[in-house]
mmCIF file of C-alpha atoms and ligand atoms in Angstrom:
data_model
loop_
_atom_site.group_PDB
_atom_site.id
_atom_site.type_symbol
_atom_site.label_atom_id
_atom_site.label_comp_id
_atom_site.label_asym_id
_atom_site.label_seq_id
_atom_site.Cartn_x
_atom_site.Cartn_y
_atom_site.Cartn_z
ATOM 1 C CA MET T 13 -2.879 20.298 3.599
ATOM 2 C CA ALA T 14 -0.698 22.703 2.096
ATOM 3 C CA LYS T 15 -2.444 23.261 -1.225
ATOM 4 C CA ILE T 16 -0.701 24.361 -4.162
ATOM 5 C CA LYS T 17 -2.284 25.664 -7.608
ATOM 6 C CA LYS T 18 -1.488 23.765 -10.670
ATOM 7 C CA ARG T 19 0.726 25.492 -12.891
ATOM 8 C CA MET T 20 1.754 28.530 -10.432
ATOM 9 C CA PRO T 21 3.584 30.858 -11.723
ATOM 10 C CA TRP T 22 7.442 31.229 -10.804
ATOM 11 C CA PHE T 23 6.607 34.678 -9.142
ATOM 12 C CA SER T 24 9.016 37.271 -9.770
ATOM 13 C CA GLY T 25 9.295 41.302 -8.745
ATOM 14 C CA GLN T 26 9.452 43.949 -6.190
ATOM 15 C CA GLY T 27 5.858 43.088 -4.722
ATOM 16 C CA LEU T 28 5.311 45.004 -1.689
ATOM 17 C CA TRP T 29 8.737 47.101 -2.437
ATOM 18 C CA LYS T 30 7.769 48.429 -6.465
ATOM 19 C CA GLU T 31 8.862 51.952 -5.138
ATOM 20 C CA THR T 32 12.172 50.839 -4.304
ATOM 21 C CA PRO T 33 14.785 51.465 -6.962
ATOM 22 C CA ALA T 34 15.669 48.729 -8.741
ATOM 23 C CA GLU T 35 19.901 49.079 -8.034
ATOM 24 C CA ASP T 36 18.845 49.001 -4.522
ATOM 25 C CA TRP T 37 16.263 45.750 -4.543
ATOM 26 C CA GLY T 38 19.397 44.156 -6.331
ATOM 27 C CA SER T 39 21.796 44.742 -3.769
ATOM 28 C CA TRP T 40 22.453 42.242 -1.268
ATOM 29 C CA SER T 41 23.232 44.688 1.670
ATOM 30 C CA TRP T 42 20.116 46.706 0.625
ATOM 31 C CA GLN T 43 17.926 43.421 1.027
ATOM 32 C CA LEU T 44 19.714 43.008 4.640
ATOM 33 C CA ARG T 45 19.145 46.254 6.064
ATOM 34 C CA ASN T 46 15.903 45.821 5.341
ATOM 35 C CA ARG T 47 14.725 42.286 6.831
ATOM 36 C CA ILE T 48 11.567 42.659 8.805
ATOM 37 C CA THR T 49 12.985 41.842 12.220
ATOM 38 C CA ASN T 50 10.155 42.711 14.855
ATOM 39 C CA ILE T 51 6.167 42.515 15.271
ATOM 40 C CA SER T 52 5.712 46.231 14.242
ATOM 41 C CA GLN T 53 7.435 45.826 11.172
ATOM 42 C CA LEU T 54 5.650 42.938 10.265
ATOM 43 C CA GLU T 55 1.753 44.291 11.443
ATOM 44 C CA SER T 56 2.683 47.280 9.020
ATOM 45 C CA LEU T 57 2.603 44.823 5.737
ATOM 46 C CA MET T 58 0.266 42.110 6.718
ATOM 47 C CA THR T 59 -2.418 41.410 9.508
ATOM 48 C CA LEU T 60 -1.184 38.782 11.876
ATOM 49 C CA THR T 61 -3.075 35.983 13.714
ATOM 50 C CA GLU T 62 -3.310 35.537 17.273
ATOM 51 C CA ALA T 63 -1.157 32.946 17.597
ATOM 52 C CA GLU T 64 1.797 34.720 15.189
ATOM 53 C CA LYS T 65 1.595 37.753 17.773
ATOM 54 C CA ALA T 66 2.118 35.522 20.370
ATOM 55 C CA GLY T 67 4.856 33.727 18.587
ATOM 56 C CA CYS T 68 6.671 37.085 17.583
ATOM 57 C CA GLU T 69 6.784 37.965 21.218
ATOM 58 C CA PHE T 70 8.554 35.287 22.431
ATOM 59 C CA ALA T 71 10.696 35.246 19.465
ATOM 60 C CA ASN T 72 13.676 37.110 20.285
ATOM 61 C CA GLU T 73 14.555 34.672 23.438
ATOM 62 C CA LYS T 74 14.172 31.727 21.144
ATOM 63 C CA LEU T 75 15.093 32.432 17.533
ATOM 64 C CA ALA T 76 15.430 36.150 15.946
ATOM 65 C CA LEU T 77 12.684 36.951 13.271
ATOM 66 C CA ALA T 78 14.296 37.784 10.224
ATOM 67 C CA ILE T 79 12.729 37.950 6.985
ATOM 68 C CA THR T 80 14.454 39.676 3.701
ATOM 69 C CA PRO T 81 11.771 41.868 1.745
ATOM 70 C CA TYR T 82 12.518 39.467 -1.446
ATOM 71 C CA PHE T 83 11.472 36.409 0.394
ATOM 72 C CA PHE T 84 8.593 38.125 2.231
ATOM 73 C CA ASN T 85 7.247 38.743 -1.187
ATOM 74 C CA LEU T 86 6.636 35.298 -1.731
ATOM 75 C CA ILE T 87 4.055 35.061 1.462
ATOM 76 C CA ASP T 88 0.500 35.165 0.265
ATOM 77 C CA ARG T 89 -0.614 37.351 2.837
ATOM 78 C CA GLU T 90 -4.149 36.355 2.980
ATOM 79 C CA ASP T 91 -3.912 32.886 3.502
ATOM 80 C CA LYS T 92 -2.895 32.276 6.991
ATOM 81 C CA ASP T 93 -2.045 28.789 5.859
ATOM 82 C CA CYS T 94 0.336 30.026 3.454
ATOM 83 C CA PRO T 95 3.699 27.708 3.745
ATOM 84 C CA ILE T 96 6.160 30.362 3.601
ATOM 85 C CA ARG T 97 4.346 32.387 6.000
ATOM 86 C CA LYS T 98 4.585 29.202 8.635
ATOM 87 C CA GLN T 99 8.205 28.456 7.767
ATOM 88 C CA LEU T 100 9.219 32.248 8.798
ATOM 89 C CA ILE T 101 6.799 33.680 11.277
ATOM 90 C CA PRO T 102 6.857 32.687 14.886
ATOM 91 C CA ARG T 103 3.803 30.927 16.042
ATOM 92 C CA ASP T 104 3.069 30.313 19.745
ATOM 93 C CA ASN T 105 3.083 26.551 19.237
ATOM 94 C CA GLU T 106 7.179 27.426 19.505
ATOM 95 C CA MET T 107 6.730 28.078 23.146
ATOM 96 C CA THR T 108 5.365 24.099 23.604
ATOM 97 C CA VAL T 109 7.605 21.857 24.299
ATOM 98 C CA ALA T 110 7.101 18.012 23.462
ATOM 99 C CA PRO T 111 9.057 14.954 25.910
ATOM 100 C CA TRP T 112 11.155 14.295 23.186
ATOM 101 C CA GLU T 113 12.696 17.516 21.954
ATOM 102 C CA THR T 114 15.922 18.783 23.345
ATOM 103 C CA LEU T 115 18.155 21.827 22.313
ATOM 104 C CA ASP T 116 20.835 19.797 20.530
ATOM 105 C CA PRO T 117 19.214 16.650 19.296
ATOM 106 C CA LEU T 118 22.184 15.934 17.142
ATOM 107 C CA ALA T 119 24.361 16.031 19.925
ATOM 108 C CA GLU T 120 26.430 18.188 17.653
ATOM 109 C CA ASP T 121 28.141 20.229 20.510
ATOM 110 C CA SER T 122 29.326 16.728 22.070
ATOM 111 C CA HIS T 123 31.082 16.108 18.698
ATOM 112 C CA LEU T 124 32.803 19.653 18.701
ATOM 113 C CA VAL T 125 36.679 19.094 17.781
ATOM 114 C CA VAL T 126 37.537 23.025 17.620
ATOM 115 C CA PRO T 127 34.753 25.725 18.455
ATOM 116 C CA GLY T 128 32.771 25.442 15.298
ATOM 117 C CA LEU T 129 34.076 22.170 14.052
ATOM 118 C CA VAL T 130 31.791 19.041 14.240
ATOM 119 C CA HIS T 131 33.415 15.923 13.678
ATOM 120 C CA ARG T 132 31.070 12.953 13.443
ATOM 121 C CA TYR T 133 31.688 10.645 10.119
ATOM 122 C CA PRO T 134 35.645 9.447 9.921
ATOM 123 C CA ASP T 135 35.980 10.874 6.838
ATOM 124 C CA ARG T 136 34.036 14.441 6.849
ATOM 125 C CA ALA T 137 34.090 17.089 8.860
ATOM 126 C CA LEU T 138 31.124 20.282 9.110
ATOM 127 C CA PHE T 139 32.691 23.381 9.355
ATOM 128 C CA LEU T 140 30.308 26.199 11.416
ATOM 129 C CA VAL T 141 31.661 29.777 10.108
ATOM 130 C CA THR T 142 28.832 31.452 11.251
ATOM 131 C CA ASN T 143 25.617 31.980 13.769
ATOM 132 C CA HIS T 144 23.947 34.494 11.631
ATOM 133 C CA CYS T 145 21.669 33.650 8.137
ATOM 134 C CA ALA T 146 19.648 35.935 5.889
ATOM 135 C CA ALA T 147 16.209 35.014 7.370
ATOM 136 C CA TYR T 148 15.517 32.409 10.219
ATOM 137 C CA CYS T 149 13.559 29.084 9.714
ATOM 138 C CA ARG T 150 11.403 28.441 12.992
ATOM 139 C CA TYR T 151 11.900 24.530 12.685
ATOM 140 C CA CYS T 152 16.068 25.456 12.456
ATOM 141 C CA THR T 153 17.853 22.385 14.122
ATOM 142 C CA ARG T 154 20.298 24.990 15.405
ATOM 143 C CA SER T 155 18.309 27.619 16.717
ATOM 144 C CA ARG T 156 20.436 27.079 19.927
ATOM 145 C CA LEU T 157 23.332 28.976 18.345
ATOM 146 C CA VAL T 158 22.185 30.883 15.311
ATOM 147 C CA SER T 159 21.301 34.248 15.560
ATOM 148 C CA ASN T 160 22.226 34.026 19.352
ATOM 149 C CA SER T 161 18.681 34.565 20.931
ATOM 150 C CA GLN T 162 19.202 31.861 23.196
ATOM 151 C CA GLY T 163 22.921 33.365 24.915
ATOM 152 C CA TYR T 164 24.769 30.617 23.214
ATOM 153 C CA ASP T 165 28.625 31.398 23.037
ATOM 154 C CA PHE T 166 29.457 31.071 19.104
ATOM 155 C CA HIS T 167 33.062 31.782 18.275
ATOM 156 C CA PRO T 168 33.882 29.469 15.598
ATOM 157 C CA GLN T 169 38.130 29.063 16.000
ATOM 158 C CA ILE T 170 38.775 29.182 11.917
ATOM 159 C CA GLU T 171 42.420 29.024 12.508
ATOM 160 C CA GLN T 172 42.625 26.136 15.051
ATOM 161 C CA ALA T 173 39.834 24.412 12.877
ATOM 162 C CA PHE T 174 42.310 24.451 10.106
ATOM 163 C CA GLU T 175 44.980 23.217 11.628
ATOM 164 C CA TYR T 176 42.746 20.634 12.886
ATOM 165 C CA LEU T 177 41.968 19.561 9.312
ATOM 166 C CA GLU T 178 45.652 19.846 8.240
ATOM 167 C CA LYS T 179 46.269 17.170 10.903
ATOM 168 C CA THR T 180 43.851 14.907 10.508
ATOM 169 C CA PRO T 181 44.371 13.070 7.109
ATOM 170 C CA HIS T 182 41.481 10.979 6.859
ATOM 171 C CA ILE T 183 39.281 13.891 6.802
ATOM 172 C CA ARG T 184 38.403 14.174 2.759
ATOM 173 C CA ASP T 185 35.501 16.179 2.942
ATOM 174 C CA VAL T 186 34.588 19.484 4.273
ATOM 175 C CA LEU T 187 31.190 20.588 4.556
ATOM 176 C CA ILE T 188 31.062 24.129 5.368
ATOM 177 C CA SER T 189 27.616 25.551 6.615
ATOM 178 C CA GLY T 190 26.675 27.526 9.893
ATOM 179 C CA GLY T 191 24.722 30.131 10.214
ATOM 180 C CA ASP T 192 24.828 30.817 6.707
ATOM 181 C CA PRO T 193 28.257 30.587 5.349
ATOM 182 C CA LEU T 194 27.011 33.215 2.349
ATOM 183 C CA LEU T 195 26.595 35.615 4.433
ATOM 184 C CA LEU T 196 30.404 36.476 4.934
ATOM 185 C CA SER T 197 32.222 38.522 3.048
ATOM 186 C CA ASP T 198 33.283 37.526 -0.251
ATOM 187 C CA LYS T 199 37.198 38.174 0.527
ATOM 188 C CA LYS T 200 36.705 35.741 3.939
ATOM 189 C CA LEU T 201 35.072 33.350 1.765
ATOM 190 C CA ASP T 202 38.133 33.313 -0.756
ATOM 191 C CA TYR T 203 40.526 33.058 2.394
ATOM 192 C CA LEU T 204 38.657 29.942 3.517
ATOM 193 C CA LEU T 205 37.889 28.311 0.134
ATOM 194 C CA GLY T 206 41.853 29.024 -0.408
ATOM 195 C CA ARG T 207 42.959 27.108 2.720
ATOM 196 C CA LEU T 208 40.694 24.609 2.317
ATOM 197 C CA HIS T 209 42.043 23.797 -0.591
ATOM 198 C CA ALA T 210 45.538 24.255 -0.159
ATOM 199 C CA ILE T 211 45.220 20.745 1.999
ATOM 200 C CA GLU T 212 46.329 18.072 0.028
ATOM 201 C CA HIS T 213 44.108 15.026 1.622
ATOM 202 C CA ILE T 214 40.761 17.548 1.309
ATOM 203 C CA GLU T 215 39.095 15.653 -2.365
ATOM 204 C CA PHE T 216 35.758 17.814 -1.990
ATOM 205 C CA VAL T 217 34.551 21.170 -0.189
ATOM 206 C CA ARG T 218 30.576 21.702 -0.233
ATOM 207 C CA ILE T 219 28.589 24.552 1.187
ATOM 208 C CA GLY T 220 25.077 24.279 2.502
ATOM 209 C CA SER T 221 23.407 27.674 2.329
ATOM 210 C CA ARG T 222 20.030 28.695 2.212
ATOM 211 C CA ILE T 223 20.924 32.160 0.872
ATOM 212 C CA PRO T 224 20.222 31.519 -2.753
ATOM 213 C CA VAL T 225 16.456 30.627 -1.578
ATOM 214 C CA PHE T 226 16.841 34.126 1.016
ATOM 215 C CA LEU T 227 18.603 36.524 -0.758
ATOM 216 C CA PRO T 228 19.568 35.568 -4.549
ATOM 217 C CA GLN T 229 20.733 39.032 -4.689
ATOM 218 C CA ARG T 230 23.932 37.661 -3.199
ATOM 219 C CA ILE T 231 24.745 35.454 -5.921
ATOM 220 C CA THR T 232 26.697 37.960 -7.851
ATOM 221 C CA SER T 233 29.144 37.165 -10.774
ATOM 222 C CA GLU T 234 32.112 37.990 -8.206
ATOM 223 C CA LEU T 235 31.316 35.801 -5.740
ATOM 224 C CA CYS T 236 30.852 33.031 -8.945
ATOM 225 C CA ASP T 237 34.666 34.009 -9.909
ATOM 226 C CA ILE T 238 35.639 32.780 -6.594
ATOM 227 C CA PHE T 239 33.662 29.577 -6.769
ATOM 228 C CA LEU T 240 35.470 28.876 -9.600
ATOM 229 C CA LYS T 241 38.411 29.669 -8.716
ATOM 230 C CA HIS T 242 38.160 26.934 -5.881
ATOM 231 C CA GLU T 243 36.305 24.221 -7.834
ATOM 232 C CA PRO T 244 35.257 21.432 -7.309
ATOM 233 C CA LEU T 245 33.156 23.047 -5.029
ATOM 234 C CA TRP T 246 29.290 21.149 -4.639
ATOM 235 C CA MET T 247 26.439 23.077 -3.006
ATOM 236 C CA SER T 248 23.462 21.894 -1.214
ATOM 237 C CA ILE T 249 20.439 24.586 -1.199
ATOM 238 C CA HIS T 250 17.125 24.526 0.837
ATOM 239 C CA VAL T 251 14.004 24.575 -0.726
ATOM 240 C CA ASN T 252 10.657 23.305 1.030
ATOM 241 C CA HIS T 253 7.942 24.175 -1.114
ATOM 242 C CA PRO T 254 7.637 24.961 -4.907
ATOM 243 C CA ALA T 255 6.304 28.804 -4.447
ATOM 244 C CA GLU T 256 10.196 29.040 -3.231
ATOM 245 C CA CYS T 257 11.085 28.755 -6.567
ATOM 246 C CA SER T 258 11.012 32.089 -8.080
ATOM 247 C CA GLU T 259 12.392 33.364 -11.081
ATOM 248 C CA GLU T 260 14.812 35.015 -9.117
ATOM 249 C CA LEU T 261 16.472 31.858 -7.907
ATOM 250 C CA ARG T 262 16.096 29.964 -10.776
ATOM 251 C CA GLU T 263 18.335 32.911 -12.230
ATOM 252 C CA ALA T 264 21.080 32.574 -8.757
ATOM 253 C CA THR T 265 20.801 28.469 -9.752
ATOM 254 C CA GLY T 266 21.568 29.179 -13.033
ATOM 255 C CA ARG T 267 24.638 31.175 -12.002
ATOM 256 C CA LEU T 268 26.177 28.812 -9.911
ATOM 257 C CA SER T 269 25.710 26.140 -12.463
ATOM 258 C CA ARG T 270 27.378 27.797 -14.812
ATOM 259 C CA ALA T 271 30.271 28.366 -12.478
ATOM 260 C CA GLY T 272 30.769 24.980 -12.325
ATOM 261 C CA ILE T 273 28.855 23.619 -9.112
ATOM 262 C CA PRO T 274 26.667 21.186 -8.650
ATOM 263 C CA LEU T 275 23.816 21.815 -6.904
ATOM 264 C CA GLY T 276 21.669 19.295 -4.220
ATOM 265 C CA ASN T 277 18.228 20.338 -2.829
ATOM 266 C CA GLN T 278 18.217 19.642 1.377
ATOM 267 C CA SER T 279 14.266 19.534 2.255
ATOM 268 C CA VAL T 280 12.398 19.209 5.728
ATOM 269 C CA LEU T 281 9.299 17.630 5.571
ATOM 270 C CA LEU T 282 6.894 20.028 7.522
ATOM 271 C CA ARG T 283 3.494 19.935 8.719
ATOM 272 C CA GLY T 284 1.245 21.886 6.717
ATOM 273 C CA VAL T 285 4.125 22.797 4.139
ATOM 274 C CA ASN T 286 5.226 19.955 1.897
ATOM 275 C CA ASP T 287 3.412 16.753 3.797
ATOM 276 C CA ASP T 288 1.669 15.735 0.570
ATOM 277 C CA VAL T 289 2.880 13.922 -2.363
ATOM 278 C CA GLU T 290 1.514 16.724 -5.298
ATOM 279 C CA THR T 291 3.086 19.588 -3.252
ATOM 280 C CA MET T 292 6.571 17.316 -3.400
ATOM 281 C CA LYS T 293 6.114 16.201 -7.060
ATOM 282 C CA GLU T 294 5.624 20.075 -8.126
ATOM 283 C CA LEU T 295 9.026 20.865 -5.939
ATOM 284 C CA VAL T 296 10.882 18.483 -7.381
ATOM 285 C CA HIS T 297 9.938 18.950 -10.160
ATOM 286 C CA ARG T 298 10.465 23.093 -10.304
ATOM 287 C CA LEU T 299 14.316 21.848 -8.655
ATOM 288 C CA LEU T 300 15.279 19.374 -11.882
ATOM 289 C CA GLN T 301 14.237 22.522 -13.942
ATOM 290 C CA MET T 302 16.360 24.435 -12.035
ATOM 291 C CA ARG T 303 19.300 21.805 -12.346
ATOM 292 C CA VAL T 304 19.344 21.218 -8.663
ATOM 293 C CA ARG T 305 19.183 17.744 -7.737
ATOM 294 C CA PRO T 306 16.911 16.707 -4.517
ATOM 295 C CA TYR T 307 19.342 15.333 -1.657
ATOM 296 C CA TYR T 308 17.980 14.604 0.868
ATOM 297 C CA LEU T 309 14.671 14.865 2.087
ATOM 298 C CA TYR T 310 14.824 15.296 6.349
ATOM 299 C CA GLN T 311 12.298 13.608 8.767
ATOM 300 C CA LEU T 312 11.697 16.609 11.570
ATOM 301 C CA ASP T 313 15.157 16.894 14.061
ATOM 302 C CA ALA T 314 13.365 16.482 17.478
ATOM 303 C CA ILE T 315 14.310 20.547 18.231
ATOM 304 C CA THR T 316 12.652 22.354 21.131
ATOM 305 C CA GLY T 317 9.655 23.964 20.248
ATOM 306 C CA SER T 318 8.964 21.853 16.885
ATOM 307 C CA SER T 319 6.304 19.489 17.501
ATOM 308 C CA HIS T 320 3.751 21.727 15.424
ATOM 309 C CA PHE T 321 5.602 21.051 12.511
ATOM 310 C CA LYS T 322 5.988 17.145 12.621
ATOM 311 C CA VAL T 323 4.970 14.959 10.227
ATOM 312 C CA ASP T 324 4.330 11.294 11.154
ATOM 313 C CA LEU T 325 6.979 8.926 9.494
ATOM 314 C CA LYS T 326 4.293 6.906 8.091
ATOM 315 C CA LYS T 327 3.361 9.764 6.301
ATOM 316 C CA GLY T 328 6.876 10.291 4.822
ATOM 317 C CA ILE T 329 7.251 6.962 3.546
ATOM 318 C CA GLU T 330 4.460 7.157 1.747
ATOM 319 C CA ILE T 331 5.023 10.465 0.087
ATOM 320 C CA ILE T 332 8.572 8.728 -1.187
ATOM 321 C CA GLN T 333 6.433 6.040 -2.395
ATOM 322 C CA GLY T 334 4.124 8.330 -4.276
ATOM 323 C CA LEU T 335 7.504 9.652 -6.337
ATOM 324 C CA ARG T 336 9.508 6.351 -6.706
ATOM 325 C CA GLY T 337 8.171 5.096 -10.203
ATOM 326 C CA HIS T 338 6.132 7.868 -11.020
ATOM 327 C CA THR T 339 8.338 10.511 -11.422
ATOM 328 C CA THR T 340 12.260 10.961 -12.919
ATOM 329 C CA GLY T 341 14.700 9.145 -10.739
ATOM 330 C CA TYR T 342 16.867 12.049 -10.539
ATOM 331 C CA ALA T 343 13.954 13.824 -9.044
ATOM 332 C CA ILE T 344 13.596 11.706 -5.458
ATOM 333 C CA PRO T 345 15.205 12.490 -2.804
ATOM 334 C CA GLN T 346 16.228 10.029 0.171
ATOM 335 C CA TYR T 347 14.172 10.269 2.928
ATOM 336 C CA VAL T 348 16.849 10.372 6.163
ATOM 337 C CA ILE T 349 16.830 10.486 10.070
ATOM 338 C CA ASP T 350 19.461 12.449 11.607
ATOM 339 C CA ALA T 351 19.840 9.985 14.601
ATOM 340 C CA PRO T 352 19.286 11.334 18.058
ATOM 341 C CA GLN T 353 22.363 11.804 19.778
ATOM 342 C CA GLY T 354 24.377 12.115 16.855
ATOM 343 C CA GLY T 355 24.199 8.428 15.235
ATOM 344 C CA GLY T 356 24.008 10.018 11.866
ATOM 345 C CA LYS T 357 21.811 10.265 8.886
ATOM 346 C CA ILE T 358 20.085 6.999 8.666
ATOM 347 C CA PRO T 359 17.896 6.384 5.284
ATOM 348 C CA VAL T 360 14.260 5.337 5.736
ATOM 349 C CA ASN T 361 12.745 3.924 2.787
ATOM 350 C CA PRO T 362 9.414 2.295 1.508
ATOM 351 C CA ASP T 363 9.799 -1.486 1.614
ATOM 352 C CA TYR T 364 9.224 -2.916 -1.817
ATOM 353 C CA VAL T 365 10.865 -6.489 -0.742
ATOM 354 C CA GLU T 366 8.030 -8.407 -0.191
ATOM 355 C CA GLY T 367 10.356 -11.518 0.739
ATOM 356 C CA ILE T 368 13.464 -13.429 0.443
ATOM 357 C CA ASN T 369 13.454 -17.061 -0.279
ATOM 358 C CA GLU T 370 15.876 -19.605 -1.082
ATOM 359 C CA GLY T 371 17.148 -18.506 -4.338
ATOM 360 C CA GLU T 372 14.557 -15.509 -5.090
ATOM 361 C CA ILE T 373 13.679 -12.104 -3.809
ATOM 362 C CA VAL T 374 9.944 -11.252 -4.002
ATOM 363 C CA LEU T 375 9.626 -7.585 -5.370
ATOM 364 C CA ARG T 376 6.822 -5.259 -5.483
ATOM 365 C CA ASN T 377 6.812 -2.589 -7.933
ATOM 366 C CA PHE T 378 5.583 0.842 -7.914
ATOM 367 C CA GLU T 379 2.321 -0.352 -9.181
ATOM 368 C CA GLY T 380 1.883 -3.007 -6.792
ATOM 369 C CA LYS T 381 2.925 -5.535 -9.183
ATOM 370 C CA ILE T 382 4.733 -8.603 -7.573
ATOM 371 C CA PHE T 383 7.672 -9.708 -9.045
ATOM 372 C CA ARG T 384 10.052 -12.711 -8.458
ATOM 373 C CA TYR T 385 13.963 -12.422 -9.367
ATOM 374 C CA ALA T 386 16.563 -15.036 -9.130
ATOM 375 C CA THR T 387 19.193 -14.139 -6.878
ATOM 376 C CA GLY T 388 21.883 -16.689 -7.475
ATOM 377 C CA THR T 389 25.045 -16.860 -9.562
ATOM 378 C CA LEU T 390 26.646 -19.230 -11.729
ATOM 379 C CA GLU T 391 28.774 -20.206 -8.630
ATOM 380 C CA THR T 392 25.995 -20.810 -5.854
ATOM 381 C CA GLU T 393 23.156 -22.041 -8.024
ATOM 382 C CA LYS T 394 24.406 -25.892 -9.195
ATOM 383 C CA SER T 395 20.863 -25.630 -10.744
ATOM 384 C CA ALA T 396 21.529 -22.599 -12.803
ATOM 385 C CA GLU T 397 23.836 -24.548 -15.400
ATOM 386 C CA LYS T 398 23.153 -25.543 -18.369
ATOM 387 C CA PRO T 399 25.689 -28.172 -19.165
ATOM 388 C CA GLY T 400 26.813 -27.534 -23.043
ATOM 389 C CA PHE T 401 29.693 -30.185 -21.806
ATOM 390 C CA PRO T 402 29.310 -34.219 -20.143
ATOM 391 C CA ALA T 403 28.065 -34.005 -16.762
ATOM 392 C CA GLU T 404 30.685 -35.532 -15.351
ATOM 393 C CA LEU T 405 33.133 -32.594 -16.518
ATOM 394 C CA TYR T 406 31.210 -30.295 -13.634
ATOM 395 C CA ALA T 407 32.223 -32.439 -10.981
HETATM 396 C C1 PLP E 501 25.244 15.768 7.439
HETATM 397 C C2 PLP E 501 26.335 15.793 7.937
HETATM 398 C C3 PLP E 501 27.480 15.656 7.192
HETATM 399 C C4 PLP E 501 27.663 15.244 6.177
HETATM 400 O O1 PLP E 501 26.437 13.748 5.727
HETATM 401 P P1 PLP E 501 26.692 13.644 3.931
HETATM 402 O O2 PLP E 501 25.226 12.270 4.034
HETATM 403 O O3 PLP E 501 27.892 13.242 3.596
HETATM 404 O O4 PLP E 501 25.616 14.167 2.980
HETATM 405 C C5 PLP E 501 28.533 15.308 7.846
HETATM 406 N N1 PLP E 501 28.950 16.042 9.294
HETATM 407 C C6 PLP E 501 27.964 15.938 9.918
HETATM 408 C C7 PLP E 501 28.240 16.328 11.399
HETATM 409 C C8 PLP E 501 26.325 16.322 9.270
HETATM 410 O O5 PLP E 501 25.252 16.182 10.066
#
């Protein structure tokens, strides 16, 4: 279980890099250039377990190792079960392949209409604009293509994608993802958003990014000005554990909010990271304080080498049950399974319906108490009529 300290402080500062000039520390290109990307850099900063050493040896053939100095500071180096550490530092378990796992469990490759453009739902499209991220999550659903460790030939055809979007009028919503789109330069993002904005039938654009979490320095005022230019723009960030909610993240989400961007959060349910009610509650409370609305909680995709992160579905339902009614409604994400073979996101909910009888539904509330609600309307339930006129006038 991922234990959390109650009233954990909002971490902030340069930590291990306290000698670094503040100007460098605050620069996103400095953070990227100084990422930890190999085992010797890691070992100079912390003591690795045997399982981690073995995982690091293997990482370059599967999914690159990369951690920004900013995010590395959030690791509790004394704790080998640290929930931040588990998400970023490879372990030998990644070499285990469970029978249900595949490289492309969501069948995204077969829903590609143009290299980089996934069109699964009729009215919306997923636009993968890069295969790079600021740091790599070990359970990544796109580990086949991000960081290019597996030799996947990823070359998004940006202009061809615009052409497809322009000639497909039933697409009203475009989700820009990757990789992490916010690694693109301001110039490229401005162009990308401008082109999408110019397509009349596209009503809504959103960005999926973990950059605010891994590299809050990227959320500059220049970038926010670009976002403001292309409103309405929404963003989904990706936070899994309350310890990721640092002062720096809070400031970055503040800047995004002030640029008019409604923020959502997508978490993945991960064993030993956020698989208990207390941790999840602390996480969603912190998100609300940062004006971020919990959007989805994902059951783990069946991605190759991820089984050590898998949480039983029953536990996930129990977590949602532990939130509903026990905390702010806004704080509760929708728990979903992204269905294998590209079936799309399917909600899985605790069952609050005890039974549906003739004319009534029997419900169980968050405290386990039973309530009955009459389901009929005046039209369907003759018995519901309370005649104020002589009975024959109702015939
Ligand atoms: C998740 C996803 C979307 C967006 O789904 P929403 O439920 O609208 O957030 C669109 N296309 C693909 C392929 C997706 O995986």
